[in-house]
Amino acid sequence: MNRGIFSFCAFLFLCLPTNASNESLWLTDWNQAVDIARAQNKHVLVDFYAPWCYSCYYMDKQVLANNGFAAATKDFVLLKVDVDQKEGAALKEKHRVSFLPTYLILTSDSRVAGRITGEQTEKDFLAQLSEIIKSSESDEEKAIKTLRARLAAAEYEAAEREIAGLEKTLNERLDQRLQWRILTDRLGLMAAARLGRPGGLEHLKRLLKTETSCDLAYDFYFGRKLLENEDPQTKRTVLKNAQQALERLVNRRFFAAAENRCADFRTGIETLADVYAQRGAKNKQAALLKRAVRQIQQDAPRVGADRNRDDNLRFFLELAGDDGKIRSFYAELIEAYPQDYVYPHRFSKYLVGSGQAQEALSWNERAAKLCYGANCLAVAGVKAKAMAALGRREEAVRLLQNAAQKNQRAFPKESAALAVVAKELSNK
């Protein structure tokens, strides 16, 4: 943007009355947002999102568009950051955003006050937001709030250091709180899963007994890898306990009245389906997926009315493996979201995985015309896999190498991943 025009626009925004409605006032420029926050002594709420993020679809429709959110954030500066854009990718790395969506709350002087991650009901989101900006709280509340923030930021080592440094009497008081015990078990679980810390399985076992909220689905989703090297008997016991705990959760908070459901419908169903598969309960897995599809279809009978539910239906149809229904539904999705690269890309990826590489290339070409930034690298990756499947391996390697080299500075992680795939293909 022209520097003079930007400066004038920023000046006009700074002169807006402080009680102006926040409707449609989401900014997209980081510097502009923090300048306004500093000048008007406001918090900044930053929404890190991506166009392919199904949880972001939920939050946009079920939380961010609601009057409750507007009222709660009327004194905030609102900022959206697309992590598939070059600037957004850099901000994502700088602020250690590892889950989408992530809502970063900054003070008026740009310090991080806290963060909220993933799908949340409006009630839960607003409660967490209120807790983050709360000025008066006990030492126990501060410790719980700090640990929750560390977990949301995946700052596990920092959390371990802070807990080790707590005063003995404070630690004893905290240990009397179930909420604290759940959070510390979650820390132990994630430190084991992500950092290789020992003892993770014991934390998972306790969470299966104590955690009854929607977060249990994430606990087992991330913790299940800890079972890979366990003896068969231990694995069978943990899977049995996980099945029982997840079935209770799913029946109580997933197949329930809309106002009582977990915000993230997908992860809990997917995780329980995986447990069924690992235990050889194929009939239960099929029945669960069929029930999930039926629930979604009842909630949103018209494609295009609710993108989160549309994408969940796509996901579960793929998981169930019904090729005819998947193809038919992709046609509806592509028609409902014609300006979006996501569904031509996902369909192309599905076709490659189904052994239909030639057809995949035509949909990949359509996705390539609509993609931008980091998501174009994902599109290139699928194209290369289709080419390799058709015997065009050398061409696929060149495509990956060129894409990786061209985007190395803007999207280093995504480019590095393409380079690895190129090397693997060239060695075959």
PDB file of N, CA and C in Angstrom, residues 185-262:
ATOM      1  N   ASP A 185      -1.443 -32.625  34.459  1.00  0.00           N
ATOM      2  CA  ASP A 185      -1.404 -33.897  33.725  1.00  0.00           C
ATOM      3  C   ASP A 185      -1.364 -33.646  32.220  1.00  0.00           C
ATOM      4  N   ARG A 186      -2.086 -32.629  31.771  1.00  0.00           N
ATOM      5  CA  ARG A 186      -2.061 -32.292  30.346  1.00  0.00           C
ATOM      6  C   ARG A 186      -0.660 -31.825  29.940  1.00  0.00           C
ATOM      7  N   LEU A 187      -0.018 -31.062  30.798  1.00  0.00           N
ATOM      8  CA  LEU A 187       1.354 -30.635  30.529  1.00  0.00           C
ATOM      9  C   LEU A 187       2.275 -31.850  30.437  1.00  0.00           C
ATOM     10  N   GLY A 188       2.164 -32.775  31.393  1.00  0.00           N
ATOM     11  CA  GLY A 188       2.999 -33.970  31.361  1.00  0.00           C
ATOM     12  C   GLY A 188       2.765 -34.803  30.116  1.00  0.00           C
ATOM     13  N   LEU A 189       1.508 -34.892  29.702  1.00  0.00           N
ATOM     14  CA  LEU A 189       1.159 -35.639  28.493  1.00  0.00           C
ATOM     15  C   LEU A 189       1.781 -35.000  27.259  1.00  0.00           C
ATOM     16  N   MET A 190       1.600 -33.691  27.107  1.00  0.00           N
ATOM     17  CA  MET A 190       2.105 -33.008  25.913  1.00  0.00           C
ATOM     18  C   MET A 190       3.629 -32.948  25.900  1.00  0.00           C
ATOM     19  N   ALA A 191       4.248 -32.802  27.066  1.00  0.00           N
ATOM     20  CA  ALA A 191       5.715 -32.804  27.124  1.00  0.00           C
ATOM     21  C   ALA A 191       6.259 -34.163  26.702  1.00  0.00           C
ATOM     22  N   ALA A 192       5.537 -35.228  27.047  1.00  0.00           N
ATOM     23  CA  ALA A 192       5.952 -36.566  26.618  1.00  0.00           C
ATOM     24  C   ALA A 192       5.749 -36.749  25.119  1.00  0.00           C
ATOM     25  N   ALA A 193       4.581 -36.311  24.626  1.00  0.00           N
ATOM     26  CA  ALA A 193       4.257 -36.500  23.207  1.00  0.00           C
ATOM     27  C   ALA A 193       5.122 -35.640  22.299  1.00  0.00           C
ATOM     28  N   ARG A 194       5.427 -34.420  22.715  1.00  0.00           N
ATOM     29  CA  ARG A 194       6.150 -33.479  21.854  1.00  0.00           C
ATOM     30  C   ARG A 194       7.651 -33.407  22.156  1.00  0.00           C
ATOM     31  N   LEU A 195       8.036 -33.597  23.415  1.00  0.00           N
ATOM     32  CA  LEU A 195       9.439 -33.421  23.798  1.00  0.00           C
ATOM     33  C   LEU A 195      10.115 -34.718  24.217  1.00  0.00           C
ATOM     34  N   GLY A 196       9.370 -35.811  24.235  1.00  0.00           N
ATOM     35  CA  GLY A 196       9.956 -37.091  24.609  1.00  0.00           C
ATOM     36  C   GLY A 196      10.168 -37.280  26.096  1.00  0.00           C
ATOM     37  N   ARG A 197       9.466 -36.495  26.913  1.00  0.00           N
ATOM     38  CA  ARG A 197       9.591 -36.650  28.360  1.00  0.00           C
ATOM     39  C   ARG A 197       9.035 -38.018  28.790  1.00  0.00           C
ATOM     40  N   PRO A 198       9.587 -38.607  29.857  1.00  0.00           N
ATOM     41  CA  PRO A 198       9.050 -39.879  30.352  1.00  0.00           C
ATOM     42  C   PRO A 198       7.763 -39.670  31.147  1.00  0.00           C
ATOM     43  N   GLY A 199       7.031 -40.758  31.358  1.00  0.00           N
ATOM     44  CA  GLY A 199       5.863 -40.719  32.236  1.00  0.00           C
ATOM     45  C   GLY A 199       4.581 -40.245  31.604  1.00  0.00           C
ATOM     46  N   GLY A 200       4.580 -40.033  30.304  1.00  0.00           N
ATOM     47  CA  GLY A 200       3.399 -39.486  29.649  1.00  0.00           C
ATOM     48  C   GLY A 200       2.175 -40.376  29.744  1.00  0.00           C
ATOM     49  N   LEU A 201       2.393 -41.691  29.713  1.00  0.00           N
ATOM     50  CA  LEU A 201       1.258 -42.610  29.735  1.00  0.00           C
ATOM     51  C   LEU A 201       0.501 -42.534  31.061  1.00  0.00           C
ATOM     52  N   GLU A 202       1.208 -42.317  32.158  1.00  0.00           N
ATOM     53  CA  GLU A 202       0.538 -42.189  33.458  1.00  0.00           C
ATOM     54  C   GLU A 202      -0.331 -40.940  33.490  1.00  0.00           C
ATOM     55  N   HIS A 203       0.152 -39.867  32.883  1.00  0.00           N
ATOM     56  CA  HIS A 203      -0.660 -38.647  32.792  1.00  0.00           C
ATOM     57  C   HIS A 203      -1.919 -38.909  31.963  1.00  0.00           C
ATOM     58  N   LEU A 204      -1.766 -39.636  30.864  1.00  0.00           N
ATOM     59  CA  LEU A 204      -2.917 -39.948  30.015  1.00  0.00           C
ATOM     60  C   LEU A 204      -3.935 -40.802  30.773  1.00  0.00           C
ATOM     61  N   LYS A 205      -3.466 -41.786  31.505  1.00  0.00           N
ATOM     62  CA  LYS A 205      -4.371 -42.643  32.277  1.00  0.00           C
ATOM     63  C   LYS A 205      -5.188 -41.826  33.273  1.00  0.00           C
ATOM     64  N   ARG A 206      -4.522 -40.871  33.931  1.00  0.00           N
ATOM     65  CA  ARG A 206      -5.247 -40.050  34.910  1.00  0.00           C
ATOM     66  C   ARG A 206      -6.263 -39.151  34.224  1.00  0.00           C
ATOM     67  N   LEU A 207      -5.890 -38.606  33.074  1.00  0.00           N
ATOM     68  CA  LEU A 207      -6.823 -37.738  32.346  1.00  0.00           C
ATOM     69  C   LEU A 207      -8.068 -38.506  31.904  1.00  0.00           C
ATOM     70  N   LEU A 208      -7.901 -39.753  31.540  1.00  0.00           N
ATOM     71  CA  LEU A 208      -9.055 -40.565  31.147  1.00  0.00           C
ATOM     72  C   LEU A 208     -10.026 -40.759  32.312  1.00  0.00           C
ATOM     73  N   LYS A 209      -9.528 -40.616  33.530  1.00  0.00           N
ATOM     74  CA  LYS A 209     -10.377 -40.758  34.720  1.00  0.00           C
ATOM     75  C   LYS A 209     -10.948 -39.425  35.198  1.00  0.00           C
ATOM     76  N   THR A 210     -10.158 -38.337  35.047  1.00  0.00           N
ATOM     77  CA  THR A 210     -10.550 -37.069  35.680  1.00  0.00           C
ATOM     78  C   THR A 210     -11.154 -36.047  34.728  1.00  0.00           C
ATOM     79  N   GLU A 211     -10.730 -36.043  33.473  1.00  0.00           N
ATOM     80  CA  GLU A 211     -11.202 -35.028  32.527  1.00  0.00           C
ATOM     81  C   GLU A 211     -12.532 -35.467  31.922  1.00  0.00           C
ATOM     82  N   THR A 212     -13.538 -34.644  32.082  1.00  0.00           N
ATOM     83  CA  THR A 212     -14.860 -34.958  31.521  1.00  0.00           C
ATOM     84  C   THR A 212     -15.306 -33.916  30.500  1.00  0.00           C
ATOM     85  N   SER A 213     -14.490 -32.891  30.276  1.00  0.00           N
ATOM     86  CA  SER A 213     -14.861 -31.840  29.335  1.00  0.00           C
ATOM     87  C   SER A 213     -14.496 -32.243  27.914  1.00  0.00           C
ATOM     88  N   CYS A 214     -14.817 -31.374  26.974  1.00  0.00           N
ATOM     89  CA  CYS A 214     -14.525 -31.620  25.558  1.00  0.00           C
ATOM     90  C   CYS A 214     -13.032 -31.776  25.293  1.00  0.00           C
ATOM     91  N   ASP A 215     -12.187 -31.242  26.180  1.00  0.00           N
ATOM     92  CA  ASP A 215     -10.739 -31.322  25.986  1.00  0.00           C
ATOM     93  C   ASP A 215     -10.212 -32.746  26.038  1.00  0.00           C
ATOM     94  N   LEU A 216     -10.986 -33.676  26.592  1.00  0.00           N
ATOM     95  CA  LEU A 216     -10.538 -35.068  26.650  1.00  0.00           C
ATOM     96  C   LEU A 216     -10.251 -35.616  25.259  1.00  0.00           C
ATOM     97  N   ALA A 217     -11.031 -35.192  24.275  1.00  0.00           N
ATOM     98  CA  ALA A 217     -10.811 -35.668  22.903  1.00  0.00           C
ATOM     99  C   ALA A 217      -9.421 -35.289  22.415  1.00  0.00           C
ATOM    100  N   TYR A 218      -8.986 -34.062  22.724  1.00  0.00           N
ATOM    101  CA  TYR A 218      -7.641 -33.635  22.332  1.00  0.00           C
ATOM    102  C   TYR A 218      -6.583 -34.390  23.121  1.00  0.00           C
ATOM    103  N   ASP A 219      -6.836 -34.635  24.399  1.00  0.00           N
ATOM    104  CA  ASP A 219      -5.856 -35.345  25.220  1.00  0.00           C
ATOM    105  C   ASP A 219      -5.525 -36.701  24.613  1.00  0.00           C
ATOM    106  N   PHE A 220      -6.550 -37.453  24.237  1.00  0.00           N
ATOM    107  CA  PHE A 220      -6.255 -38.773  23.681  1.00  0.00           C
ATOM    108  C   PHE A 220      -5.754 -38.667  22.243  1.00  0.00           C
ATOM    109  N   TYR A 221      -6.235 -37.687  21.503  1.00  0.00           N
ATOM    110  CA  TYR A 221      -5.774 -37.495  20.122  1.00  0.00           C
ATOM    111  C   TYR A 221      -4.256 -37.301  20.093  1.00  0.00           C
ATOM    112  N   PHE A 222      -3.747 -36.447  20.992  1.00  0.00           N
ATOM    113  CA  PHE A 222      -2.304 -36.190  21.028  1.00  0.00           C
ATOM    114  C   PHE A 222      -1.545 -37.266  21.799  1.00  0.00           C
ATOM    115  N   GLY A 223      -2.215 -37.930  22.742  1.00  0.00           N
ATOM    116  CA  GLY A 223      -1.526 -38.898  23.578  1.00  0.00           C
ATOM    117  C   GLY A 223      -1.462 -40.302  23.018  1.00  0.00           C
ATOM    118  N   ARG A 224      -2.240 -40.595  21.986  1.00  0.00           N
ATOM    119  CA  ARG A 224      -2.322 -41.978  21.503  1.00  0.00           C
ATOM    120  C   ARG A 224      -0.995 -42.495  20.961  1.00  0.00           C
ATOM    121  N   LYS A 225      -0.122 -41.603  20.490  1.00  0.00           N
ATOM    122  CA  LYS A 225       1.178 -42.045  19.971  1.00  0.00           C
ATOM    123  C   LYS A 225       2.037 -42.667  21.068  1.00  0.00           C
ATOM    124  N   LEU A 226       1.732 -42.332  22.337  1.00  0.00           N
ATOM    125  CA  LEU A 226       2.494 -42.887  23.450  1.00  0.00           C
ATOM    126  C   LEU A 226       2.267 -44.385  23.603  1.00  0.00           C
ATOM    127  N   LEU A 227       1.216 -44.908  22.984  1.00  0.00           N
ATOM    128  CA  LEU A 227       0.906 -46.332  23.077  1.00  0.00           C
ATOM    129  C   LEU A 227       1.715 -47.181  22.101  1.00  0.00           C
ATOM    130  N   GLU A 228       2.367 -46.537  21.141  1.00  0.00           N
ATOM    131  CA  GLU A 228       3.000 -47.279  20.055  1.00  0.00           C
ATOM    132  C   GLU A 228       4.039 -48.285  20.542  1.00  0.00           C
ATOM    133  N   ASN A 229       4.795 -47.932  21.571  1.00  0.00           N
ATOM    134  CA  ASN A 229       5.873 -48.806  22.038  1.00  0.00           C
ATOM    135  C   ASN A 229       5.533 -49.555  23.328  1.00  0.00           C
ATOM    136  N   GLU A 230       4.259 -49.529  23.708  1.00  0.00           N
ATOM    137  CA  GLU A 230       3.846 -50.228  24.929  1.00  0.00           C
ATOM    138  C   GLU A 230       3.585 -51.710  24.646  1.00  0.00           C
ATOM    139  N   ASP A 231       3.654 -52.512  25.698  1.00  0.00           N
ATOM    140  CA  ASP A 231       3.367 -53.937  25.540  1.00  0.00           C
ATOM    141  C   ASP A 231       1.883 -54.133  25.227  1.00  0.00           C
ATOM    142  N   PRO A 232       1.527 -55.231  24.584  1.00  0.00           N
ATOM    143  CA  PRO A 232       0.138 -55.442  24.137  1.00  0.00           C
ATOM    144  C   PRO A 232      -0.901 -55.338  25.248  1.00  0.00           C
ATOM    145  N   GLN A 233      -0.596 -55.861  26.430  1.00  0.00           N
ATOM    146  CA  GLN A 233      -1.576 -55.832  27.512  1.00  0.00           C
ATOM    147  C   GLN A 233      -1.854 -54.407  27.967  1.00  0.00           C
ATOM    148  N   THR A 234      -0.791 -53.608  28.132  1.00  0.00           N
ATOM    149  CA  THR A 234      -0.961 -52.203  28.531  1.00  0.00           C
ATOM    150  C   THR A 234      -1.763 -51.452  27.481  1.00  0.00           C
ATOM    151  N   LYS A 235      -1.423 -51.692  26.228  1.00  0.00           N
ATOM    152  CA  LYS A 235      -2.126 -51.016  25.137  1.00  0.00           C
ATOM    153  C   LYS A 235      -3.604 -51.381  25.139  1.00  0.00           C
ATOM    154  N   ARG A 236      -3.923 -52.652  25.330  1.00  0.00           N
ATOM    155  CA  ARG A 236      -5.327 -53.080  25.347  1.00  0.00           C
ATOM    156  C   ARG A 236      -6.092 -52.424  26.495  1.00  0.00           C
ATOM    157  N   THR A 237      -5.453 -52.351  27.660  1.00  0.00           N
ATOM    158  CA  THR A 237      -6.114 -51.770  28.835  1.00  0.00           C
ATOM    159  C   THR A 237      -6.395 -50.289  28.636  1.00  0.00           C
ATOM    160  N   VAL A 238      -5.394 -49.558  28.142  1.00  0.00           N
ATOM    161  CA  VAL A 238      -5.568 -48.115  27.939  1.00  0.00           C
ATOM    162  C   VAL A 238      -6.617 -47.850  26.868  1.00  0.00           C
ATOM    163  N   LEU A 239      -6.589 -48.614  25.781  1.00  0.00           N
ATOM    164  CA  LEU A 239      -7.579 -48.429  24.716  1.00  0.00           C
ATOM    165  C   LEU A 239      -8.994 -48.725  25.211  1.00  0.00           C
ATOM    166  N   LYS A 240      -9.130 -49.737  26.046  1.00  0.00           N
ATOM    167  CA  LYS A 240     -10.448 -50.051  26.613  1.00  0.00           C
ATOM    168  C   LYS A 240     -10.953 -48.894  27.470  1.00  0.00           C
ATOM    169  N   ASN A 241     -10.070 -48.354  28.321  1.00  0.00           N
ATOM    170  CA  ASN A 241     -10.457 -47.223  29.172  1.00  0.00           C
ATOM    171  C   ASN A 241     -10.750 -45.981  28.340  1.00  0.00           C
ATOM    172  N   ALA A 242      -9.956 -45.787  27.274  1.00  0.00           N
ATOM    173  CA  ALA A 242     -10.181 -44.636  26.391  1.00  0.00           C
ATOM    174  C   ALA A 242     -11.528 -44.761  25.693  1.00  0.00           C
ATOM    175  N   GLN A 243     -11.849 -45.960  25.231  1.00  0.00           N
ATOM    176  CA  GLN A 243     -13.145 -46.168  24.570  1.00  0.00           C
ATOM    177  C   GLN A 243     -14.290 -45.815  25.505  1.00  0.00           C
ATOM    178  N   GLN A 244     -14.227 -46.277  26.729  1.00  0.00           N
ATOM    179  CA  GLN A 244     -15.301 -46.008  27.687  1.00  0.00           C
ATOM    180  C   GLN A 244     -15.425 -44.516  27.980  1.00  0.00           C
ATOM    181  N   ALA A 245     -14.282 -43.853  28.188  1.00  0.00           N
ATOM    182  CA  ALA A 245     -14.308 -42.420  28.499  1.00  0.00           C
ATOM    183  C   ALA A 245     -14.808 -41.602  27.315  1.00  0.00           C
ATOM    184  N   LEU A 246     -14.345 -41.946  26.116  1.00  0.00           N
ATOM    185  CA  LEU A 246     -14.748 -41.199  24.925  1.00  0.00           C
ATOM    186  C   LEU A 246     -16.204 -41.469  24.557  1.00  0.00           C
ATOM    187  N   GLU A 247     -16.671 -42.679  24.770  1.00  0.00           N
ATOM    188  CA  GLU A 247     -18.088 -42.972  24.510  1.00  0.00           C
ATOM    189  C   GLU A 247     -18.984 -42.145  25.430  1.00  0.00           C
ATOM    190  N   ARG A 248     -18.589 -42.034  26.692  1.00  0.00           N
ATOM    191  CA  ARG A 248     -19.371 -41.202  27.618  1.00  0.00           C
ATOM    192  C   ARG A 248     -19.400 -39.756  27.144  1.00  0.00           C
ATOM    193  N   LEU A 249     -18.229 -39.257  26.731  1.00  0.00           N
ATOM    194  CA  LEU A 249     -18.140 -37.874  26.265  1.00  0.00           C
ATOM    195  C   LEU A 249     -18.965 -37.662  25.002  1.00  0.00           C
ATOM    196  N   VAL A 250     -18.822 -38.550  24.033  1.00  0.00           N
ATOM    197  CA  VAL A 250     -19.518 -38.405  22.750  1.00  0.00           C
ATOM    198  C   VAL A 250     -21.032 -38.457  22.932  1.00  0.00           C
ATOM    199  N   ASN A 251     -21.503 -39.362  23.740  1.00  0.00           N
ATOM    200  CA  ASN A 251     -22.955 -39.470  23.954  1.00  0.00           C
ATOM    201  C   ASN A 251     -23.513 -38.276  24.719  1.00  0.00           C
ATOM    202  N   ARG A 252     -22.689 -37.690  25.582  1.00  0.00           N
ATOM    203  CA  ARG A 252     -23.159 -36.582  26.416  1.00  0.00           C
ATOM    204  C   ARG A 252     -22.995 -35.231  25.751  1.00  0.00           C
ATOM    205  N   ARG A 253     -21.910 -35.060  24.934  1.00  0.00           N
ATOM    206  CA  ARG A 253     -21.590 -33.723  24.429  1.00  0.00           C
ATOM    207  C   ARG A 253     -21.499 -33.616  22.912  1.00  0.00           C
ATOM    208  N   PHE A 254     -21.659 -34.709  22.185  1.00  0.00           N
ATOM    209  CA  PHE A 254     -21.604 -34.653  20.722  1.00  0.00           C
ATOM    210  C   PHE A 254     -22.973 -34.948  20.118  1.00  0.00           C
ATOM    211  N   PHE A 255     -23.540 -36.089  20.464  1.00  0.00           N
ATOM    212  CA  PHE A 255     -24.885 -36.415  19.989  1.00  0.00           C
ATOM    213  C   PHE A 255     -25.880 -35.914  21.034  1.00  0.00           C
ATOM    214  N   ALA A 256     -25.987 -34.600  21.070  1.00  0.00           N
ATOM    215  CA  ALA A 256     -26.788 -33.929  22.096  1.00  0.00           C
ATOM    216  C   ALA A 256     -27.429 -32.702  21.475  1.00  0.00           C
ATOM    217  N   ALA A 257     -28.256 -32.034  22.259  1.00  0.00           N
ATOM    218  CA  ALA A 257     -28.856 -30.781  21.792  1.00  0.00           C
ATOM    219  C   ALA A 257     -27.749 -29.796  21.436  1.00  0.00           C
ATOM    220  N   ALA A 258     -27.992 -28.974  20.423  1.00  0.00           N
ATOM    221  CA  ALA A 258     -26.960 -28.087  19.889  1.00  0.00           C
ATOM    222  C   ALA A 258     -26.302 -27.238  20.967  1.00  0.00           C
ATOM    223  N   GLU A 259     -27.092 -26.749  21.928  1.00  0.00           N
ATOM    224  CA  GLU A 259     -26.538 -25.858  22.947  1.00  0.00           C
ATOM    225  C   GLU A 259     -25.626 -26.580  23.934  1.00  0.00           C
ATOM    226  N   ASN A 260     -25.668 -27.909  23.952  1.00  0.00           N
ATOM    227  CA  ASN A 260     -24.839 -28.682  24.885  1.00  0.00           C
ATOM    228  C   ASN A 260     -23.638 -29.339  24.215  1.00  0.00           C
ATOM    229  N   ARG A 261     -23.487 -29.161  22.910  1.00  0.00           N
ATOM    230  CA  ARG A 261     -22.430 -29.859  22.182  1.00  0.00           C
ATOM    231  C   ARG A 261     -21.063 -29.208  22.353  1.00  0.00           C
ATOM    232  N   CYS A 262     -20.034 -30.043  22.215  1.00  0.00           N
ATOM    233  CA  CYS A 262     -18.674 -29.521  22.098  1.00  0.00           C
ATOM    234  C   CYS A 262     -18.573 -28.739  20.793  1.00  0.00           C
TER     235      CYS A 262
END
